[in-house]
Short mmCIF file of N, CA and C in Angstrom, two decimals:
data_model
loop_
_atom_site.label_atom_id
_atom_site.label_comp_id
_atom_site.label_asym_id
_atom_site.label_seq_id
_atom_site.Cartn_x
_atom_site.Cartn_y
_atom_site.Cartn_z
N MET O 1 122.73 129.42 94.04
CA MET O 1 123.99 130.20 94.68
C MET O 1 125.56 129.32 94.49
N ALA O 2 126.29 130.28 94.43
CA ALA O 2 127.38 129.38 94.07
C ALA O 2 128.05 129.41 95.78
N ASN O 3 127.84 130.27 96.88
CA ASN O 3 128.01 130.14 97.65
C ASN O 3 126.99 128.62 99.26
N GLU O 4 125.99 128.60 98.93
CA GLU O 4 125.54 127.16 99.34
C GLU O 4 126.04 126.17 99.38
N PRO O 5 125.42 125.27 100.49
CA PRO O 5 126.50 124.35 100.47
C PRO O 5 125.63 123.13 99.38
N LYS O 6 126.02 121.65 98.96
CA LYS O 6 124.54 120.67 98.34
C LYS O 6 124.32 120.55 99.63
N ALA O 7 123.06 119.68 98.69
CA ALA O 7 122.37 118.61 99.49
C ALA O 7 123.78 117.78 99.94
N ALA O 8 124.54 117.13 99.99
CA ALA O 8 125.70 115.86 100.20
C ALA O 8 126.27 116.06 101.52
N GLU O 9 126.49 118.16 101.18
CA GLU O 9 127.55 117.79 102.10
C GLU O 9 126.88 118.75 103.66
N LEU O 10 125.33 119.12 103.17
CA LEU O 10 124.76 119.03 105.06
C LEU O 10 125.24 117.71 106.17
N PRO O 11 125.44 118.67 106.75
CA PRO O 11 126.20 117.58 108.00
C PRO O 11 124.45 116.66 108.22
N HIS O 12 124.10 115.42 108.24
CA HIS O 12 123.20 115.05 108.74
C HIS O 12 122.96 113.51 109.30
N ARG O 13 122.47 113.85 110.88
CA ARG O 13 122.92 113.04 112.30
C ARG O 13 121.48 112.55 112.19
N LEU O 14 121.52 111.10 112.72
CA LEU O 14 119.85 110.99 114.01
C LEU O 14 120.61 110.04 115.09
N THR O 15 119.44 110.76 116.23
CA THR O 15 119.38 110.34 117.50
C THR O 15 118.28 109.98 117.84
N LEU O 16 118.48 109.09 118.13
CA LEU O 16 116.88 107.87 118.77
C LEU O 16 117.26 108.35 120.70
N ASP O 17 116.22 108.49 121.25
CA ASP O 17 116.58 108.31 122.32
C ASP O 17 115.42 107.27 123.14
N GLY O 18 115.79 106.15 123.46
CA GLY O 18 115.02 105.41 124.14
C GLY O 18 113.55 105.10 123.30
N ARG O 19 113.83 105.05 122.19
CA ARG O 19 112.70 104.88 120.87
C ARG O 19 111.42 106.25 121.91
N SER O 20 111.09 106.94 121.80
CA SER O 20 110.80 107.86 122.28
C SER O 20 110.69 109.20 121.50
N ARG O 21 112.27 109.12 121.43
CA ARG O 21 112.23 110.73 120.88
C ARG O 21 113.36 110.90 119.49
N LEU O 22 113.12 111.20 118.39
CA LEU O 22 114.18 111.00 117.24
C LEU O 22 114.33 112.56 117.31
N THR O 23 115.89 112.88 116.81
CA THR O 23 116.67 114.15 115.86
C THR O 23 117.28 113.84 115.36
N VAL O 24 117.18 114.50 113.68
CA VAL O 24 117.22 114.52 112.90
C VAL O 24 117.79 115.99 112.43
N THR O 25 119.47 115.54 111.91
CA THR O 25 119.88 117.15 111.27
C THR O 25 119.95 116.56 109.61
N GLY O 26 119.99 118.03 109.36
CA GLY O 26 120.21 117.59 107.70
C GLY O 26 118.56 117.81 107.07
N VAL O 27 117.61 117.77 107.65
CA VAL O 27 116.47 117.77 106.57
C VAL O 27 116.16 118.74 105.33
N LEU O 28 115.87 118.37 104.78
CA LEU O 28 115.43 119.18 103.71
C LEU O 28 114.30 119.88 103.65
N GLU O 29 113.51 118.67 103.68
CA GLU O 29 111.93 118.58 103.44
C GLU O 29 111.33 117.89 104.64
N VAL O 30 110.14 118.24 104.85
CA VAL O 30 109.27 117.63 106.04
C VAL O 30 107.66 117.15 104.14
N GLU O 31 108.08 115.95 104.18
CA GLU O 31 107.04 115.65 103.02
C GLU O 31 105.97 115.53 103.28
N SER O 32 105.27 114.90 104.09
CA SER O 32 103.89 114.31 105.49
C SER O 32 103.97 114.27 106.71
N PHE O 33 103.09 113.51 107.40
CA PHE O 33 103.48 113.32 109.17
C PHE O 33 102.41 113.13 109.31
N ASP O 34 102.28 112.22 110.35
CA ASP O 34 100.66 111.79 110.89
C ASP O 34 101.65 110.75 112.06
N GLU O 35 100.73 110.77 112.69
CA GLU O 35 100.83 109.75 114.29
C GLU O 35 101.32 108.69 113.66
N GLU O 36 101.27 107.98 112.52
CA GLU O 36 101.84 106.59 112.43
C GLU O 36 102.83 106.69 111.63
N SER O 37 103.97 107.98 110.40
CA SER O 37 104.59 108.21 109.74
C SER O 37 104.72 109.26 110.09
N VAL O 38 106.43 109.57 109.56
CA VAL O 38 106.65 110.85 108.99
C VAL O 38 108.01 110.53 107.65
N ALA O 39 107.78 111.33 106.73
CA ALA O 39 108.48 110.95 105.50
C ALA O 39 108.98 112.34 105.46
N LEU O 40 110.44 112.08 105.98
CA LEU O 40 111.47 113.77 105.51
C LEU O 40 112.63 113.44 104.08
N VAL O 41 113.26 114.35 103.36
CA VAL O 41 113.56 114.35 102.72
C VAL O 41 114.28 115.13 103.18
N THR O 42 116.01 114.20 103.57
CA THR O 42 117.45 114.49 104.01
C THR O 42 118.56 114.87 103.00
N ALA O 43 119.78 114.78 103.69
CA ALA O 43 120.69 115.39 103.06
C ALA O 43 121.06 114.22 102.39
N ARG O 44 120.75 113.13 103.30
CA ARG O 44 121.41 111.85 102.79
C ARG O 44 120.73 111.01 101.84
N GLY O 45 119.45 112.10 101.49
CA GLY O 45 118.04 111.26 101.20
C GLY O 45 116.73 110.75 101.84
N ALA O 46 115.63 110.43 100.99
CA ALA O 46 114.46 110.32 101.70
C ALA O 46 114.15 109.70 103.07
N LEU O 47 113.92 109.85 104.00
CA LEU O 47 113.62 109.23 104.95
C LEU O 47 112.56 109.01 105.86
N LEU O 48 112.12 107.53 106.30
CA LEU O 48 110.35 107.05 106.35
C LEU O 48 110.76 106.41 107.79
N VAL O 49 110.18 107.24 108.50
CA VAL O 49 110.15 107.35 110.22
C VAL O 49 108.82 106.19 110.59
N ARG O 50 108.43 105.28 111.19
CA ARG O 50 107.04 104.84 111.17
C ARG O 50 106.72 104.55 112.51
N GLY O 51 106.20 104.95 112.92
CA GLY O 51 105.74 104.17 114.97
C GLY O 51 104.36 104.51 115.35
N GLN O 52 104.11 105.03 115.75
CA GLN O 52 102.84 104.98 116.75
C GLN O 52 102.78 106.48 118.01
N GLY O 53 102.03 107.34 117.77
CA GLY O 53 101.45 108.48 118.05
C GLY O 53 102.40 109.73 118.00
N LEU O 54 103.02 108.98 117.05
CA LEU O 54 104.06 110.39 116.56
C LEU O 54 103.43 111.81 115.91
N HIS O 55 104.58 113.04 116.41
CA HIS O 55 104.45 114.42 116.52
C HIS O 55 105.28 115.18 116.09
N LEU O 56 105.27 116.29 115.36
CA LEU O 56 106.08 117.12 115.34
C LEU O 56 106.69 117.69 116.85
N GLN O 57 107.77 117.85 117.39
CA GLN O 57 107.70 118.19 118.26
C GLN O 57 107.91 119.59 118.51
N MET O 58 109.36 119.86 117.29
CA MET O 58 110.37 120.97 116.55
C MET O 58 110.32 120.42 115.57
N LEU O 59 110.33 121.71 114.18
CA LEU O 59 110.54 121.59 112.87
C LEU O 59 111.38 123.87 112.53
N SER O 60 112.47 123.24 112.36
CA SER O 60 113.80 124.10 112.22
C SER O 60 114.29 123.84 110.62
N LEU O 61 113.36 124.10 109.90
CA LEU O 61 114.24 123.93 108.70
C LEU O 61 115.04 125.22 107.86
N ASP O 62 114.89 126.00 108.53
CA ASP O 62 116.38 126.90 108.18
C ASP O 62 117.54 126.35 109.00
N GLY O 63 117.32 125.99 110.31
CA GLY O 63 118.93 124.90 110.27
C GLY O 63 118.51 123.47 109.86
N GLY O 64 117.23 123.12 109.60
CA GLY O 64 117.69 121.75 109.27
C GLY O 64 117.26 120.57 110.11
N GLU O 65 116.51 120.83 111.56
CA GLU O 65 116.49 119.91 112.77
C GLU O 65 115.05 119.67 112.33
N VAL O 66 115.12 118.64 112.82
CA VAL O 66 112.99 118.26 113.36
C VAL O 66 113.39 116.93 114.29
N ARG O 67 112.34 117.62 115.10
CA ARG O 67 112.77 116.28 116.14
C ARG O 67 110.52 115.96 116.36
N VAL O 68 110.90 114.37 116.24
CA VAL O 68 109.74 113.64 116.21
C VAL O 68 109.91 112.96 117.71
N ASP O 69 108.27 113.01 118.89
CA ASP O 69 108.05 112.00 119.99
C ASP O 69 107.20 111.64 119.87
N GLY O 70 107.06 110.09 120.53
CA GLY O 70 106.26 108.88 120.04
C GLY O 70 106.94 107.91 120.14
N THR O 71 106.21 106.40 119.78
CA THR O 71 106.84 105.33 119.81
C THR O 71 107.49 105.21 118.33
N VAL O 72 109.20 105.32 118.41
CA VAL O 72 109.72 105.10 116.39
C VAL O 72 109.08 103.12 116.47
N ASP O 73 109.02 103.08 115.61
CA ASP O 73 109.24 101.35 115.66
C ASP O 73 109.78 100.85 114.60
N SER O 74 110.22 102.25 113.59
CA SER O 74 111.23 101.18 112.32
C SER O 74 111.64 102.74 111.38
N ILE O 75 113.40 103.00 110.90
CA ILE O 75 113.74 104.26 110.31
C ILE O 75 113.99 103.63 109.49
N VAL O 76 114.00 104.15 107.70
CA VAL O 76 114.11 103.19 106.80
C VAL O 76 114.43 104.47 105.45
N TYR O 77 116.03 104.23 105.49
CA TYR O 77 116.15 105.10 103.78
C TYR O 77 115.26 104.08 102.34
N GLU O 78 114.45 105.09 102.11
CA GLU O 78 114.39 104.28 100.25
C GLU O 78 115.37 104.67 99.35
N ALA O 79 114.54 103.97 98.75
CA ALA O 79 116.00 103.96 97.24
C ALA O 79 115.36 105.16 96.48
N ASP O 80 116.57 105.97 95.89
CA ASP O 80 116.34 106.69 94.93
C ASP O 80 114.41 107.16 94.78
N ALA O 81 114.01 107.77 94.59
CA ALA O 81 112.78 107.90 94.16
C ALA O 81 112.97 108.71 92.35
N PRO O 82 112.39 108.39 91.36
CA PRO O 82 112.32 108.85 90.33
C PRO O 82 112.04 110.66 90.40
N THR O 83 112.59 111.38 89.69
CA THR O 83 112.36 112.30 90.17
C THR O 83 110.98 112.95 89.38
N GLY O 84 110.52 113.80 89.98
CA GLY O 84 108.91 114.75 90.20
C GLY O 84 108.27 115.21 91.11
N GLY O 85 106.75 115.13 90.79
CA GLY O 85 105.82 115.11 92.40
C GLY O 85 105.42 113.85 92.25
N PHE O 86 104.73 114.21 93.70
CA PHE O 86 103.97 113.09 94.24
C PHE O 86 102.84 111.66 93.47
N PHE O 87 102.61 112.90 92.30
CA PHE O 87 101.79 111.49 91.67
C PHE O 87 102.96 111.06 90.46
N ALA O 88 104.16 111.69 90.85
CA ALA O 88 105.30 111.03 89.87
C ALA O 88 105.84 109.37 90.59
N ARG O 89 106.00 110.17 91.43
CA ARG O 89 106.67 108.55 92.31
C ARG O 89 105.55 108.02 92.72
N LEU O 90 104.40 108.19 92.91
CA LEU O 90 103.44 107.03 93.68
C LEU O 90 103.16 106.41 92.12
N PHE O 91 103.12 106.61 90.71
CA PHE O 91 103.00 106.35 89.55
C PHE O 91 103.81 105.31 88.67
N GLY O 92 104.71 106.12 89.44
CA GLY O 92 106.23 106.34 88.14
C GLY O 92 106.97 105.19 88.11
#
Protein backbone atom coordinates (compact mmCIF):
# COMPACT_ATOMS: atom_id res chain seq x y z
CA MET A 1 0.00 0.00 0.00
CA ALA A 2 1.16 3.51 -0.69
CA ASN A 3 0.80 4.71 2.92
CA GLU A 4 2.90 1.96 4.53
CA PRO A 5 6.45 3.04 5.44
CA LYS A 6 9.33 1.27 3.77
CA ALA A 7 11.39 -1.02 6.00
CA ALA A 8 14.39 1.33 5.91
CA GLU A 9 12.15 4.16 7.20
CA LEU A 10 10.97 2.30 10.32
CA PRO A 11 12.64 3.43 13.55
CA HIS A 12 15.28 0.96 14.72
CA ARG A 13 16.89 1.04 18.13
CA LEU A 14 18.85 -1.39 20.31
CA THR A 15 18.90 -0.95 24.08
CA LEU A 16 21.03 -3.31 26.19
CA ASP A 17 20.67 -3.10 29.96
CA GLY A 18 23.52 -4.73 31.85
CA ARG A 19 23.93 -7.53 29.29
CA SER A 20 20.75 -9.09 30.68
CA ARG A 21 17.90 -7.33 28.86
CA LEU A 22 17.92 -6.37 25.18
CA THR A 23 15.11 -4.35 23.64
CA VAL A 24 15.01 -4.07 19.84
CA THR A 25 12.61 -1.87 17.87
CA GLY A 26 12.07 -1.89 14.13
CA VAL A 27 11.69 -5.69 14.09
CA LEU A 28 9.94 -7.05 11.01
CA GLU A 29 10.21 -10.78 11.74
CA VAL A 30 11.56 -13.25 14.28
CA GLU A 31 13.27 -15.92 12.16
CA SER A 32 14.29 -18.25 15.00
CA PHE A 33 15.08 -18.33 18.68
CA ASP A 34 16.36 -20.70 21.32
CA GLU A 35 18.30 -20.35 24.59
CA GLU A 36 21.57 -19.58 22.76
CA SER A 37 20.53 -17.38 19.81
CA VAL A 38 17.79 -15.12 18.48
CA ALA A 39 17.65 -14.29 14.77
CA LEU A 40 15.66 -11.19 13.84
CA VAL A 41 14.92 -9.34 10.61
CA THR A 42 14.96 -5.61 11.35
CA ALA A 43 14.44 -2.43 9.39
CA ARG A 44 18.25 -2.22 9.10
CA GLY A 45 18.98 -5.86 8.21
CA ALA A 46 19.32 -9.29 9.77
CA LEU A 47 20.36 -9.22 13.43
CA LEU A 48 21.75 -12.18 15.36
CA VAL A 49 21.85 -12.15 19.16
CA ARG A 50 23.91 -14.84 20.88
CA GLY A 51 24.08 -15.64 24.56
CA GLN A 52 22.99 -17.97 27.32
CA GLY A 53 19.53 -18.56 28.74
CA LEU A 54 17.90 -16.27 26.18
CA HIS A 55 14.12 -15.91 26.35
CA LEU A 56 11.71 -13.76 24.35
CA GLN A 57 9.92 -11.83 27.09
CA MET A 58 8.01 -9.47 24.82
CA LEU A 59 7.08 -9.86 21.19
CA SER A 60 5.05 -7.14 19.51
CA LEU A 61 5.44 -7.43 15.76
CA ASP A 62 2.55 -5.00 15.28
CA GLY A 63 4.69 -2.43 17.09
CA GLY A 64 7.95 -3.94 15.84
CA GLU A 65 9.40 -4.43 19.32
CA VAL A 66 11.10 -7.47 20.86
CA ARG A 67 12.60 -7.88 24.33
CA VAL A 68 15.12 -10.62 25.03
CA ASP A 69 16.15 -11.54 28.58
CA GLY A 70 19.19 -13.66 29.46
CA THR A 71 22.96 -13.20 29.21
CA VAL A 72 23.80 -11.44 25.93
CA ASP A 73 27.27 -12.34 24.60
CA SER A 74 27.11 -10.75 21.13
CA ILE A 75 24.91 -8.71 18.83
CA VAL A 76 25.83 -8.93 15.15
CA TYR A 77 24.28 -7.58 11.98
CA GLU A 78 24.62 -10.22 9.28
CA ALA A 79 25.68 -9.40 5.74
CA ASP A 80 22.86 -9.17 3.24
CA ALA A 81 21.69 -12.71 2.62
CA PRO A 82 20.64 -13.91 -0.81
CA THR A 83 16.93 -13.65 -1.39
CA GLY A 84 14.83 -16.74 -0.94
CA GLY A 85 13.82 -18.97 1.90
CA PHE A 86 15.82 -20.62 4.63
CA PHE A 87 17.32 -23.32 2.41
CA ALA A 88 18.29 -20.79 -0.27
CA ARG A 89 20.23 -18.86 2.37
CA LEU A 90 21.69 -22.03 3.88
CA PHE A 91 22.90 -23.56 0.60
CA GLY A 92 23.08 -20.37 -1.49
